[in-house]
Amino acid sequence: MKATLRTVRLALAEPLRISRSTMSARDAVWLTIEHEGLRGHGEAVTSVYFGLDTATLERHLYESGRALGRFPDPESALRDRPADGRPPAVTAAVGSALLDLCGKRAGVPVHRLLGARDAPRAHTARTIGIVPARHAAAQARTLVAAGFALLKVKAGAPDPEEDLDRVRAVRAAAPDARVLLDPNGAWTPGQARRLVPRYAELGVEAVEQPVAPGDPEALARLAECSPLPVIADEDAVGLEDVRRLAGRVHGVNVKLAKCGGPRAALRIAELLAGSDTALMLGCLTASTLGLAPAVHLADRARWADLDGHLLLADDPWTGIGGADGVVRANGLPGLGVRRSRTGEAGGP
């Protein structure tokens, strides 16, 4: 097997402000694995929060690609590749590329390799960042008109009233939409206990990681008395984190880039089964290539937040939809994605 890399810049259509940062672009590193004339693709994106810059991703993916050379075929690599201590985002990209290649070799879509018979589809949330209330209302109207039924509003502005005004504006502009709230860990436990009931009164459906990560016990205590379902995100990175929180919070946000890929996400889903803790599938801002593996798992989730590709100015890949509020896997072999017309020049 031969592995090659390509690094590209992904620009957002507009800057996305959350409680801890504002992002206007990030780099994506594409891993392509070739074997007997077929190619599988995976993507990892840079993340300040996870400590992954471009050089770090390129180094890890290069070394992981070289290590694949000791396997006779992608199927054995997918089955027998040992844990190597690399960042979960790298492990996820390698696993996704192998799944893509194995699916193409078998002539079946990835969701079939992951145990689903029918092509998954899900209503995805669409993120509204920390923006003025008037702008949030305009975004909400546009999104609902396009078909979105689930909106995720970011919170964590220095003035809590600013966040409340934003959610009120979204509710007024899109009264029939379901609304999730995501402060990205911006609140203290005391602030969360005071603020969550106010959002419950506004009809918010659930709140994601309201308190700072690092103290999952505080998150679980909040969930015990919260009038809204509490979803863990930053406090639920991998399987052991989820094991500690299963049955103690109402949901966990599983992102392939933080748990290690589709098969790791499946293990988490199996752990959560019957625990009264629901699965949410989330993402980083990435291209369709980076989102596609999670879409092939979307039928396992109560909430899907798979809009990272929709935040881009130009998505260099296509194949999972989402512009109408619904992401869909398809029946094509592998991940079912292809280079978009705008991203074809110089592509792999």
mmCIF file of C-alpha atoms in Angstrom:
data_model
loop_
_atom_site.group_PDB
_atom_site.id
_atom_site.type_symbol
_atom_site.label_atom_id
_atom_site.label_comp_id
_atom_site.label_asym_id
_atom_site.label_seq_id
_atom_site.Cartn_x
_atom_site.Cartn_y
_atom_site.Cartn_z
ATOM 1 C CA MET A 1 0.000 0.000 0.000
ATOM 2 C CA LYS A 2 1.157 3.507 -0.812
ATOM 3 C CA ALA A 3 0.195 6.534 1.295
ATOM 4 C CA THR A 4 0.372 10.173 0.206
ATOM 5 C CA LEU A 5 -0.572 13.453 1.895
ATOM 6 C CA ARG A 6 -1.946 16.767 0.729
ATOM 7 C CA THR A 7 -2.543 19.834 2.916
ATOM 8 C CA VAL A 8 -5.207 22.388 1.995
ATOM 9 C CA ARG A 9 -6.652 25.504 3.579
ATOM 10 C CA LEU A 10 -10.364 25.454 4.467
ATOM 11 C CA ALA A 11 -11.812 28.962 4.747
ATOM 12 C CA LEU A 12 -15.108 29.518 6.532
ATOM 13 C CA ALA A 13 -17.902 31.450 4.862
ATOM 14 C CA GLU A 14 -17.842 33.746 7.890
ATOM 15 C CA PRO A 15 -15.835 33.686 11.130
ATOM 16 C CA LEU A 16 -17.255 31.389 13.801
ATOM 17 C CA ARG A 17 -17.059 32.790 17.309
ATOM 18 C CA ILE A 18 -17.482 30.495 20.299
ATOM 19 C CA SER A 19 -16.790 31.152 23.973
ATOM 20 C CA ARG A 20 -13.069 30.415 23.820
ATOM 21 C CA SER A 21 -12.051 31.501 20.302
ATOM 22 C CA THR A 22 -12.966 32.844 16.877
ATOM 23 C CA MET A 23 -12.037 30.846 13.783
ATOM 24 C CA SER A 24 -12.022 31.934 10.143
ATOM 25 C CA ALA A 25 -10.020 29.082 8.584
ATOM 26 C CA ARG A 26 -8.151 25.900 9.393
ATOM 27 C CA ASP A 27 -5.856 23.494 7.574
ATOM 28 C CA ALA A 28 -6.910 20.021 6.513
ATOM 29 C CA VAL A 29 -4.455 17.219 5.808
ATOM 30 C CA TRP A 30 -5.744 14.580 3.394
ATOM 31 C CA LEU A 31 -4.385 11.045 3.602
ATOM 32 C CA THR A 32 -4.732 8.912 0.468
ATOM 33 C CA ILE A 33 -4.008 5.180 0.621
ATOM 34 C CA GLU A 34 -3.603 3.399 -2.696
ATOM 35 C CA HIS A 35 -3.658 -0.343 -3.275
ATOM 36 C CA GLU A 36 -4.103 -2.264 -6.514
ATOM 37 C CA GLY A 37 -5.409 0.738 -8.422
ATOM 38 C CA LEU A 38 -7.979 1.924 -5.860
ATOM 39 C CA ARG A 39 -7.644 4.796 -3.415
ATOM 40 C CA GLY A 40 -9.150 5.521 -0.018
ATOM 41 C CA HIS A 41 -9.202 8.975 1.543
ATOM 42 C CA GLY A 42 -9.301 10.382 5.056
ATOM 43 C CA GLU A 43 -9.000 13.855 6.546
ATOM 44 C CA ALA A 44 -7.652 15.383 9.752
ATOM 45 C CA VAL A 45 -7.974 19.084 10.549
ATOM 46 C CA THR A 46 -5.908 21.361 12.723
ATOM 47 C CA SER A 47 -7.228 22.260 16.170
ATOM 48 C CA VAL A 48 -5.799 24.693 18.688
ATOM 49 C CA TYR A 49 -7.955 23.128 21.417
ATOM 50 C CA PHE A 50 -6.529 19.639 20.761
ATOM 51 C CA GLY A 51 -2.999 20.973 20.225
ATOM 52 C CA LEU A 52 -2.834 19.877 16.591
ATOM 53 C CA ASP A 53 -1.058 22.235 14.234
ATOM 54 C CA THR A 54 -0.387 21.523 10.587
ATOM 55 C CA ALA A 55 3.166 20.228 11.063
ATOM 56 C CA THR A 56 2.079 17.861 13.840
ATOM 57 C CA LEU A 57 -0.710 16.386 11.725
ATOM 58 C CA GLU A 58 1.546 16.005 8.708
ATOM 59 C CA ARG A 59 4.229 14.241 10.745
ATOM 60 C CA HIS A 60 1.845 11.813 12.408
ATOM 61 C CA LEU A 61 -0.028 11.033 9.206
ATOM 62 C CA TYR A 62 3.211 10.520 7.290
ATOM 63 C CA GLU A 63 4.474 8.076 9.921
ATOM 64 C CA SER A 64 1.119 6.291 10.083
ATOM 65 C CA GLY A 65 1.041 5.999 6.297
ATOM 66 C CA ARG A 66 4.515 4.477 6.232
ATOM 67 C CA ALA A 67 3.522 1.970 8.917
ATOM 68 C CA LEU A 68 0.732 0.671 6.676
ATOM 69 C CA GLY A 69 3.372 -0.727 4.339
ATOM 70 C CA ARG A 70 3.883 -3.772 6.575
ATOM 71 C CA PHE A 71 0.325 -4.955 5.923
ATOM 72 C CA PRO A 72 -0.456 -6.945 2.766
ATOM 73 C CA ASP A 73 -3.800 -5.242 2.160
ATOM 74 C CA PRO A 74 -6.139 -2.628 3.665
ATOM 75 C CA GLU A 75 -8.423 -5.242 5.183
ATOM 76 C CA SER A 76 -5.643 -6.646 7.352
ATOM 77 C CA ALA A 77 -4.512 -3.137 8.279
ATOM 78 C CA LEU A 78 -8.032 -2.211 9.330
ATOM 79 C CA ARG A 79 -8.347 -5.404 11.366
ATOM 80 C CA ASP A 80 -4.874 -5.697 12.916
ATOM 81 C CA ARG A 81 -3.441 -2.176 13.113
ATOM 82 C CA PRO A 82 -2.360 -1.769 16.762
ATOM 83 C CA ALA A 83 -2.966 1.260 18.947
ATOM 84 C CA ASP A 84 0.097 3.447 18.468
ATOM 85 C CA GLY A 85 -0.497 6.353 20.822
ATOM 86 C CA ARG A 86 -1.031 8.866 18.045
ATOM 87 C CA PRO A 87 -3.601 11.663 18.413
ATOM 88 C CA PRO A 88 -7.194 10.426 17.995
ATOM 89 C CA ALA A 89 -7.715 12.742 15.003
ATOM 90 C CA VAL A 90 -4.860 10.991 13.204
ATOM 91 C CA THR A 91 -6.159 7.533 14.127
ATOM 92 C CA ALA A 92 -9.595 8.585 12.861
ATOM 93 C CA ALA A 93 -8.239 9.824 9.525
ATOM 94 C CA VAL A 94 -6.245 6.625 8.942
ATOM 95 C CA GLY A 95 -9.196 4.427 9.902
ATOM 96 C CA SER A 96 -11.525 6.390 7.645
ATOM 97 C CA ALA A 97 -9.175 6.113 4.672
ATOM 98 C CA LEU A 98 -8.886 2.361 5.225
ATOM 99 C CA LEU A 99 -12.661 1.994 5.476
ATOM 100 C CA ASP A 100 -13.067 4.000 2.274
ATOM 101 C CA LEU A 101 -10.581 1.764 0.479
ATOM 102 C CA CYS A 102 -11.997 -1.467 1.899
ATOM 103 C CA GLY A 103 -15.500 -0.424 0.881
ATOM 104 C CA LYS A 104 -14.367 0.317 -2.649
ATOM 105 C CA ARG A 105 -12.591 -3.032 -2.874
ATOM 106 C CA ALA A 106 -15.701 -4.851 -1.643
ATOM 107 C CA GLY A 107 -18.080 -2.730 -3.714
ATOM 108 C CA VAL A 108 -20.122 -1.700 -0.657
ATOM 109 C CA PRO A 109 -20.646 1.572 1.234
ATOM 110 C CA VAL A 110 -18.916 2.143 4.563
ATOM 111 C CA HIS A 111 -22.145 1.940 6.564
ATOM 112 C CA ARG A 112 -22.469 -1.681 5.445
ATOM 113 C CA LEU A 113 -18.976 -2.383 6.766
ATOM 114 C CA LEU A 114 -20.070 -0.788 10.057
ATOM 115 C CA GLY A 115 -23.138 -2.999 10.392
ATOM 116 C CA ALA A 116 -25.975 -0.870 8.980
ATOM 117 C CA ARG A 117 -28.052 -2.233 6.125
ATOM 118 C CA ASP A 118 -29.721 0.982 4.976
ATOM 119 C CA ALA A 119 -27.967 4.236 4.144
ATOM 120 C CA PRO A 120 -28.162 6.478 7.242
ATOM 121 C CA ARG A 121 -29.719 9.922 7.047
ATOM 122 C CA ALA A 122 -30.250 12.471 9.805
ATOM 123 C CA HIS A 123 -31.515 15.970 10.410
ATOM 124 C CA THR A 124 -28.379 17.865 11.333
ATOM 125 C CA ALA A 125 -28.112 20.829 13.635
ATOM 126 C CA ARG A 126 -26.784 24.026 12.097
ATOM 127 C CA THR A 127 -24.551 26.199 14.233
ATOM 128 C CA ILE A 128 -25.185 29.870 14.947
ATOM 129 C CA GLY A 129 -22.138 31.421 16.565
ATOM 130 C CA ILE A 130 -21.830 34.183 19.135
ATOM 131 C CA VAL A 131 -23.206 36.981 16.980
ATOM 132 C CA PRO A 132 -25.537 39.926 17.652
ATOM 133 C CA ALA A 133 -29.162 38.924 18.218
ATOM 134 C CA ARG A 134 -30.350 40.565 15.003
ATOM 135 C CA HIS A 135 -27.810 38.634 12.937
ATOM 136 C CA ALA A 136 -28.722 35.378 14.707
ATOM 137 C CA ALA A 137 -32.394 35.947 13.914
ATOM 138 C CA ALA A 138 -31.621 36.532 10.231
ATOM 139 C CA GLN A 139 -29.527 33.367 10.129
ATOM 140 C CA ALA A 140 -32.284 31.375 11.807
ATOM 141 C CA ARG A 141 -34.892 32.546 9.299
ATOM 142 C CA THR A 142 -32.638 31.657 6.372
ATOM 143 C CA LEU A 143 -31.774 28.244 7.767
ATOM 144 C CA VAL A 144 -35.357 27.269 8.540
ATOM 145 C CA ALA A 145 -36.411 28.369 5.060
ATOM 146 C CA ALA A 146 -33.712 26.071 3.652
ATOM 147 C CA GLY A 147 -35.093 23.109 5.606
ATOM 148 C CA PHE A 148 -33.202 23.047 8.910
ATOM 149 C CA ALA A 149 -35.322 21.870 11.827
ATOM 150 C CA LEU A 150 -32.548 21.854 14.452
ATOM 151 C CA LEU A 151 -30.410 24.879 15.330
ATOM 152 C CA LYS A 152 -27.445 24.966 17.707
ATOM 153 C CA VAL A 153 -26.787 28.357 19.278
ATOM 154 C CA LYS A 154 -23.402 29.096 20.776
ATOM 155 C CA ALA A 155 -23.241 30.813 24.169
ATOM 156 C CA GLY A 156 -20.570 32.000 26.573
ATOM 157 C CA ALA A 157 -20.359 35.734 25.864
ATOM 158 C CA PRO A 158 -18.949 37.805 28.757
ATOM 159 C CA ASP A 159 -22.449 39.162 29.412
ATOM 160 C CA PRO A 160 -24.915 36.274 29.934
ATOM 161 C CA GLU A 161 -27.791 38.523 28.918
ATOM 162 C CA GLU A 162 -26.279 38.780 25.442
ATOM 163 C CA ASP A 163 -26.598 35.008 25.072
ATOM 164 C CA LEU A 164 -30.182 35.058 26.287
ATOM 165 C CA ASP A 165 -31.044 37.825 23.831
ATOM 166 C CA ARG A 166 -29.555 35.746 21.006
ATOM 167 C CA VAL A 167 -31.651 32.710 21.887
ATOM 168 C CA ARG A 168 -34.801 34.837 22.263
ATOM 169 C CA ALA A 169 -34.158 36.278 18.801
ATOM 170 C CA VAL A 170 -33.696 32.812 17.307
ATOM 171 C CA ARG A 171 -36.877 31.550 18.992
ATOM 172 C CA ALA A 172 -38.840 34.513 17.641
ATOM 173 C CA ALA A 173 -37.455 34.104 14.133
ATOM 174 C CA ALA A 174 -37.835 30.305 14.052
ATOM 175 C CA PRO A 175 -40.566 29.370 16.551
ATOM 176 C CA ASP A 176 -40.956 25.808 15.266
ATOM 177 C CA ALA A 177 -37.255 24.949 15.208
ATOM 178 C CA ARG A 178 -35.647 22.761 17.833
ATOM 179 C CA VAL A 179 -32.828 24.603 19.589
ATOM 180 C CA LEU A 180 -29.710 23.282 21.285
ATOM 181 C CA LEU A 181 -27.431 25.506 23.380
ATOM 182 C CA ASP A 182 -23.635 25.171 23.505
ATOM 183 C CA PRO A 183 -21.581 27.348 25.872
ATOM 184 C CA ASN A 184 -18.435 25.254 25.210
ATOM 185 C CA GLY A 185 -17.707 25.031 28.927
ATOM 186 C CA ALA A 186 -17.888 28.772 29.551
ATOM 187 C CA TRP A 187 -19.905 28.734 32.784
ATOM 188 C CA THR A 188 -19.087 27.943 36.376
ATOM 189 C CA PRO A 189 -21.377 25.406 38.068
ATOM 190 C CA GLY A 190 -23.089 28.273 39.903
ATOM 191 C CA GLN A 191 -23.711 30.193 36.692
ATOM 192 C CA ALA A 192 -25.040 27.055 35.033
ATOM 193 C CA ARG A 193 -27.523 26.396 37.850
ATOM 194 C CA ARG A 194 -28.825 29.969 37.511
ATOM 195 C CA LEU A 195 -28.876 30.143 33.716
ATOM 196 C CA VAL A 196 -30.100 26.718 32.598
ATOM 197 C CA PRO A 197 -33.652 27.224 33.981
ATOM 198 C CA ARG A 198 -33.915 30.468 32.013
ATOM 199 C CA TYR A 199 -33.087 28.639 28.809
ATOM 200 C CA ALA A 200 -35.581 25.931 29.686
ATOM 201 C CA GLU A 201 -38.249 28.637 29.824
ATOM 202 C CA LEU A 202 -37.245 29.663 26.281
ATOM 203 C CA GLY A 203 -37.867 26.150 25.000
ATOM 204 C CA VAL A 204 -34.257 25.092 24.490
ATOM 205 C CA GLU A 205 -34.121 21.318 23.993
ATOM 206 C CA ALA A 206 -30.747 20.534 25.609
ATOM 207 C CA VAL A 207 -27.511 22.189 26.742
ATOM 208 C CA GLU A 208 -24.098 20.940 25.696
ATOM 209 C CA GLN A 209 -21.081 21.124 28.056
ATOM 210 C CA PRO A 210 -22.315 24.099 30.093
ATOM 211 C CA VAL A 211 -19.458 23.957 32.641
ATOM 212 C CA ALA A 212 -15.711 24.034 32.161
ATOM 213 C CA PRO A 213 -14.208 20.661 31.256
ATOM 214 C CA GLY A 214 -11.929 18.888 33.674
ATOM 215 C CA ASP A 215 -14.471 18.184 36.410
ATOM 216 C CA PRO A 216 -16.921 15.602 35.059
ATOM 217 C CA GLU A 217 -18.362 15.167 38.543
ATOM 218 C CA ALA A 218 -19.562 18.776 38.434
ATOM 219 C CA LEU A 219 -21.194 18.091 35.082
ATOM 220 C CA ALA A 220 -22.923 15.001 36.449
ATOM 221 C CA ARG A 221 -24.153 16.893 39.528
ATOM 222 C CA LEU A 222 -25.593 19.593 37.298
ATOM 223 C CA ALA A 223 -27.371 16.953 35.206
ATOM 224 C CA GLU A 224 -29.068 15.607 38.350
ATOM 225 C CA CYS A 225 -30.942 18.851 38.957
ATOM 226 C CA SER A 226 -31.065 20.404 35.478
ATOM 227 C CA PRO A 227 -34.473 21.139 33.916
ATOM 228 C CA LEU A 228 -32.772 20.562 30.532
ATOM 229 C CA PRO A 229 -30.930 17.495 29.269
ATOM 230 C CA VAL A 230 -27.190 17.967 29.774
ATOM 231 C CA ILE A 231 -24.855 16.697 27.043
ATOM 232 C CA ALA A 232 -21.163 16.134 27.746
ATOM 233 C CA ASP A 233 -18.685 17.135 25.044
ATOM 234 C CA GLU A 234 -15.247 18.295 26.175
ATOM 235 C CA ASP A 235 -15.562 16.057 29.247
ATOM 236 C CA ALA A 236 -16.328 12.999 27.078
ATOM 237 C CA VAL A 237 -13.289 12.465 24.882
ATOM 238 C CA GLY A 238 -12.862 8.704 24.731
ATOM 239 C CA LEU A 239 -14.391 5.440 25.868
ATOM 240 C CA GLU A 240 -13.269 5.648 29.504
ATOM 241 C CA ASP A 241 -14.585 9.206 29.862
ATOM 242 C CA VAL A 242 -17.943 8.059 28.523
ATOM 243 C CA ARG A 243 -17.919 5.019 30.805
ATOM 244 C CA ARG A 244 -17.627 7.327 33.840
ATOM 245 C CA LEU A 245 -20.508 9.515 32.639
ATOM 246 C CA ALA A 246 -22.882 6.893 31.208
ATOM 247 C CA GLY A 247 -26.208 7.064 33.020
ATOM 248 C CA ARG A 248 -25.168 10.265 34.811
ATOM 249 C CA VAL A 249 -25.622 12.783 31.988
ATOM 250 C CA HIS A 250 -28.360 12.824 29.377
ATOM 251 C CA GLY A 251 -26.116 12.674 26.335
ATOM 252 C CA VAL A 252 -22.522 12.592 25.110
ATOM 253 C CA ASN A 253 -21.224 14.315 22.000
ATOM 254 C CA VAL A 254 -19.020 11.838 20.153
ATOM 255 C CA LYS A 255 -16.660 13.332 17.577
ATOM 256 C CA LEU A 256 -14.540 10.966 15.530
ATOM 257 C CA ALA A 257 -11.561 13.310 15.784
ATOM 258 C CA LYS A 258 -11.553 13.102 19.569
ATOM 259 C CA CYS A 259 -12.503 9.434 20.109
ATOM 260 C CA GLY A 260 -10.353 7.885 17.367
ATOM 261 C CA GLY A 261 -12.643 7.135 14.439
ATOM 262 C CA PRO A 262 -15.776 5.243 13.376
ATOM 263 C CA ARG A 263 -15.018 1.975 15.116
ATOM 264 C CA ALA A 264 -14.192 3.749 18.383
ATOM 265 C CA ALA A 265 -17.490 5.642 18.060
ATOM 266 C CA LEU A 266 -19.308 2.338 17.618
ATOM 267 C CA ARG A 267 -17.773 1.031 20.844
ATOM 268 C CA ILE A 268 -19.052 4.128 22.638
ATOM 269 C CA ALA A 269 -22.517 3.657 21.134
ATOM 270 C CA GLU A 270 -22.547 0.060 22.365
ATOM 271 C CA LEU A 271 -21.498 1.199 25.836
ATOM 272 C CA LEU A 272 -24.308 3.750 25.977
ATOM 273 C CA ALA A 273 -27.006 1.320 24.890
ATOM 274 C CA GLY A 274 -29.510 0.955 27.719
ATOM 275 C CA SER A 275 -27.776 3.525 29.938
ATOM 276 C CA ASP A 276 -30.323 6.371 29.580
ATOM 277 C CA THR A 277 -27.501 8.454 28.082
ATOM 278 C CA ALA A 278 -28.130 9.279 24.433
ATOM 279 C CA LEU A 279 -25.565 9.548 21.665
ATOM 280 C CA MET A 280 -24.912 12.816 19.881
ATOM 281 C CA LEU A 281 -22.671 12.766 16.814
ATOM 282 C CA GLY A 282 -20.661 15.948 16.468
ATOM 283 C CA CYS A 283 -17.832 17.217 14.317
ATOM 284 C CA LEU A 284 -15.119 19.767 13.840
ATOM 285 C CA THR A 285 -15.294 22.263 11.015
ATOM 286 C CA ALA A 286 -14.016 20.161 8.137
ATOM 287 C CA SER A 287 -14.788 19.208 4.557
ATOM 288 C CA THR A 288 -17.302 16.633 3.375
ATOM 289 C CA LEU A 289 -14.421 14.122 3.396
ATOM 290 C CA GLY A 290 -13.936 14.716 7.116
ATOM 291 C CA LEU A 291 -17.675 14.565 7.881
ATOM 292 C CA ALA A 292 -18.582 11.537 5.770
ATOM 293 C CA PRO A 293 -17.442 8.789 8.190
ATOM 294 C CA ALA A 294 -19.722 10.174 10.916
ATOM 295 C CA VAL A 295 -22.643 10.396 8.485
ATOM 296 C CA HIS A 296 -22.291 6.646 7.942
ATOM 297 C CA LEU A 297 -23.023 6.280 11.685
ATOM 298 C CA ALA A 298 -25.830 8.843 11.860
ATOM 299 C CA ASP A 299 -28.599 6.300 12.410
ATOM 300 C CA ARG A 300 -27.129 5.533 15.845
ATOM 301 C CA ALA A 301 -27.546 9.070 17.211
ATOM 302 C CA ARG A 302 -30.379 10.923 18.920
ATOM 303 C CA TRP A 303 -28.822 14.237 17.909
ATOM 304 C CA ALA A 304 -26.676 14.858 14.819
ATOM 305 C CA ASP A 305 -24.496 17.943 14.695
ATOM 306 C CA LEU A 306 -22.769 17.269 11.388
ATOM 307 C CA ASP A 307 -22.628 20.688 9.774
ATOM 308 C CA GLY A 308 -18.876 21.357 9.692
ATOM 309 C CA HIS A 309 -18.747 21.206 5.895
ATOM 310 C CA LEU A 310 -21.675 23.610 5.645
ATOM 311 C CA LEU A 311 -19.679 26.347 7.389
ATOM 312 C CA LEU A 312 -17.052 26.465 4.618
ATOM 313 C CA ALA A 313 -16.831 29.061 1.874
ATOM 314 C CA ASP A 314 -16.005 26.282 -0.617
ATOM 315 C CA ASP A 315 -16.204 22.582 0.208
ATOM 316 C CA PRO A 316 -13.630 20.701 -1.901
ATOM 317 C CA TRP A 317 -15.599 17.426 -1.570
ATOM 318 C CA THR A 318 -19.223 16.479 -2.088
ATOM 319 C CA GLY A 319 -21.463 13.510 -1.434
ATOM 320 C CA ILE A 320 -23.275 13.821 1.917
ATOM 321 C CA GLY A 321 -25.685 16.705 1.278
ATOM 322 C CA GLY A 322 -26.792 18.783 4.237
ATOM 323 C CA ALA A 323 -27.703 22.110 2.639
ATOM 324 C CA ASP A 324 -31.387 21.264 3.167
ATOM 325 C CA GLY A 325 -30.837 20.290 6.813
ATOM 326 C CA VAL A 326 -30.429 16.563 6.174
ATOM 327 C CA VAL A 327 -27.123 14.703 5.810
ATOM 328 C CA ARG A 328 -27.223 11.418 3.928
ATOM 329 C CA ALA A 329 -24.922 8.536 3.225
ATOM 330 C CA ASN A 330 -25.372 7.000 -0.206
ATOM 331 C CA GLY A 331 -25.011 3.586 -1.782
ATOM 332 C CA LEU A 332 -21.701 4.209 -3.532
ATOM 333 C CA PRO A 333 -18.753 2.050 -2.504
ATOM 334 C CA GLY A 334 -16.600 3.390 0.320
ATOM 335 C CA LEU A 335 -17.393 6.745 1.858
ATOM 336 C CA GLY A 336 -19.331 7.765 -1.254
ATOM 337 C CA VAL A 337 -17.621 11.152 -1.579
ATOM 338 C CA ARG A 338 -15.865 12.740 -4.531
ATOM 339 C CA ARG A 339 -14.002 15.913 -5.292
ATOM 340 C CA SER A 340 -16.306 18.821 -6.033
ATOM 341 C CA ARG A 341 -15.871 20.843 -9.176
ATOM 342 C CA THR A 342 -14.256 23.728 -7.266
ATOM 343 C CA GLY A 343 -11.729 21.355 -5.700
ATOM 344 C CA GLU A 344 -10.778 19.230 -8.709
ATOM 345 C CA ALA A 345 -7.726 21.084 -9.952
ATOM 346 C CA GLY A 346 -4.548 19.534 -8.615
ATOM 347 C CA GLY A 347 -6.473 16.945 -6.614
ATOM 348 C CA PRO A 348 -5.292 13.484 -5.624
#
